[in-house]
CSV table of C-alpha atoms in Angstrom, one decimal:
chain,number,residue,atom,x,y,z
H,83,UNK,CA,-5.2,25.7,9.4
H,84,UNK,CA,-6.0,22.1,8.3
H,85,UNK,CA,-6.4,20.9,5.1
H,86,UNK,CA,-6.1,17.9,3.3
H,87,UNK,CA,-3.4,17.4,1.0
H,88,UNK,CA,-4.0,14.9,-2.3
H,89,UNK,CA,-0.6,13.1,-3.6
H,90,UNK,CA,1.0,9.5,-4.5
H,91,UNK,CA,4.2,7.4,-4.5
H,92,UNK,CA,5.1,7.0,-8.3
H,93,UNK,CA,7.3,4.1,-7.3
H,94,UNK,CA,6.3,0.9,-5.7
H,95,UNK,CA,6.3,-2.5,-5.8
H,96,UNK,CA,4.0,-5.2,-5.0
H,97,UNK,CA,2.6,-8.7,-5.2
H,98,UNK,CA,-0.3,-10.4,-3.6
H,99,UNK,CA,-1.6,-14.1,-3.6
H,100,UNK,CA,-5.4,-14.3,-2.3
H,101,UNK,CA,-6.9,-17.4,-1.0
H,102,UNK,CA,-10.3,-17.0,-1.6
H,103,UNK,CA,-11.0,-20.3,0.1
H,104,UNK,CA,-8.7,-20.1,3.2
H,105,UNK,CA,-8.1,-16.4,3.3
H,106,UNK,CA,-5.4,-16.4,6.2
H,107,UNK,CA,-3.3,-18.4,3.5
H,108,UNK,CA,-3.5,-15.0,1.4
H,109,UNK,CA,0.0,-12.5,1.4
H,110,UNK,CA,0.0,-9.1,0.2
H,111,UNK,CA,3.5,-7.4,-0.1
H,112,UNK,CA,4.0,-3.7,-1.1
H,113,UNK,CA,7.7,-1.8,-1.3
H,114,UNK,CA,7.3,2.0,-1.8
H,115,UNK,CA,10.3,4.2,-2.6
H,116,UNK,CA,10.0,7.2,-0.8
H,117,UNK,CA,11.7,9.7,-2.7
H,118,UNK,CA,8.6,9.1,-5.3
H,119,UNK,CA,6.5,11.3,-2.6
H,120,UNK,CA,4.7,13.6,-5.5
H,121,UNK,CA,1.8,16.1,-4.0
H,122,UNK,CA,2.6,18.1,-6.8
H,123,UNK,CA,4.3,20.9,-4.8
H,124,UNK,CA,8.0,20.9,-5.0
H,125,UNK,CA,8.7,22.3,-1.8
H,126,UNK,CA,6.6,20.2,0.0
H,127,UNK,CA,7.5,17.3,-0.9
H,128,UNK,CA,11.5,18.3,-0.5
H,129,UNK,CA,10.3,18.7,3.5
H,130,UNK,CA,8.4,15.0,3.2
H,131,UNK,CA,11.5,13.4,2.1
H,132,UNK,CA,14.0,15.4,4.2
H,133,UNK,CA,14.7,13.8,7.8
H,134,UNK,CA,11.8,15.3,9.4
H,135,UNK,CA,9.1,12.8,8.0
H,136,UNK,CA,10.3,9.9,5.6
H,137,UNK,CA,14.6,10.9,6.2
H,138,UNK,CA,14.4,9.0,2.7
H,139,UNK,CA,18.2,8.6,2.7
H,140,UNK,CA,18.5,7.2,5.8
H,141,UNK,CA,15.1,4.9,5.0
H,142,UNK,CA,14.4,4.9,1.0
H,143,UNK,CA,11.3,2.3,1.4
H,144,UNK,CA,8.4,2.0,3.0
H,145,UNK,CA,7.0,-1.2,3.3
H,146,UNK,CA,3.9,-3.3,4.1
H,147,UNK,CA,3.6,-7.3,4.4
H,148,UNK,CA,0.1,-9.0,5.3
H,149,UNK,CA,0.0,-10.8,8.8
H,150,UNK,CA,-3.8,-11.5,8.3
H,151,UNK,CA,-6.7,-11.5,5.8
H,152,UNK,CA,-10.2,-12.3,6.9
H,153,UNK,CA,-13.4,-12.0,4.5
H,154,UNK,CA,-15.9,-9.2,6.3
H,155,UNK,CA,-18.7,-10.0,3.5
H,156,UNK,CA,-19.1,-11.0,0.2
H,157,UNK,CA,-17.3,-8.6,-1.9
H,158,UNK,CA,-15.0,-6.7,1.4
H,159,UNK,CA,-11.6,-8.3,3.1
H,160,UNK,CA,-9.6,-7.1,5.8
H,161,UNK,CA,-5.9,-7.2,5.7
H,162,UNK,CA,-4.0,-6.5,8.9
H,163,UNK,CA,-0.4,-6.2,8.2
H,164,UNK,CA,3.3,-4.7,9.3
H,165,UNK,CA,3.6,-1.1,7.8
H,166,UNK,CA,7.3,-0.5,8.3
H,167,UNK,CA,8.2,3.7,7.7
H,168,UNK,CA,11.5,4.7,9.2
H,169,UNK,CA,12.5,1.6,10.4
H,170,UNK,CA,9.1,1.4,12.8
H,171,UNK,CA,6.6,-1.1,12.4
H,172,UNK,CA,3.0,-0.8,13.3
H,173,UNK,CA,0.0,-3.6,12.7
H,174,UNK,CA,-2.6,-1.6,10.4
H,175,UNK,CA,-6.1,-3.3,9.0
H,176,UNK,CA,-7.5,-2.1,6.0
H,177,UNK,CA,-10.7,-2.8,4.6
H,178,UNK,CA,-10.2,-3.4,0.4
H,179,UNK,CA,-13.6,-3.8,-2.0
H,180,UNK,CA,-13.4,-6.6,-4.4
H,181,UNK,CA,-13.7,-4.8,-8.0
H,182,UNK,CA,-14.1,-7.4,-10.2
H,183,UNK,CA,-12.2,-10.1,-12.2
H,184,UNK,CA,-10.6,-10.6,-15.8
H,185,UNK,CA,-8.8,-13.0,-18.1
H,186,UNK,CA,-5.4,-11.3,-19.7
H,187,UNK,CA,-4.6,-11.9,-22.9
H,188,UNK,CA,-2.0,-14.8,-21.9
H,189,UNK,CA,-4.9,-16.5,-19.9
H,190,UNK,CA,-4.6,-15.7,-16.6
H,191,UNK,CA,-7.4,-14.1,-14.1
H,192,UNK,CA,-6.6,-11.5,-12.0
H,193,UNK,CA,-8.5,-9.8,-9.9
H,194,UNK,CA,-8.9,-6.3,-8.8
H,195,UNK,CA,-9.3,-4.7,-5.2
H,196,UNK,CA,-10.1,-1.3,-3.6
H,197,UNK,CA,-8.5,-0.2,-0.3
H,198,UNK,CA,-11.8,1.9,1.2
């Protein structure tokens, strides 16, 4: 049987710098620790972090860091980057949906995005 199963990484880190004008100037970084796998199933995610998928002592983080950002259309960019898991990397693009925009309360916009 195939089903699909819903979880997250509680742990990560990221930053991201978006050049709205020159868009290939943009970088997006993201560190994930594996041993945050929750799918809310104890067992299974034991097996995720054992050696047979993540090996999360042998390889604690997955990472990800932007090679390429292009604008598809007004509110939609592409990012193409390095995803690194287990020490392989592979070029991935993913589409993100701009959101929308806010002022914090120390001043300073920032901007929200939506990997679809």
């Amino acid at each position: 049987m195939v089903t699909k199963v819903r979880g997250a990484f509680n742990e990560f880190t990221g930053s991201g710098h978006l050049d709205a004008e020159v868009p290939a100037n943009s970088l997006i970084q993201v560190t994930i620790k594996t041993a945050s796998i929750d799918t809310r199933n104890a067992d299974r995610d034991a097996h995720l972090k054992s050696n047979e998928f993540f090996a999360m002592d042998e390889f604690p983080e997955i990472t990800f860091v932007s090679t390429n950002v292009e604008k598809s259309d007004a509110s939609t960019f592409t990012v193409t980057g390095d995803l690194t898991i287990k020490g392989i990397s592979k070029s991935v693009s993913i589409p993100f949906e701009f959101t929308g925009s806010a002022i914090d309360p120390w001043g300073n916009t920032r901007i929200g995005f939506e990997g679809v």
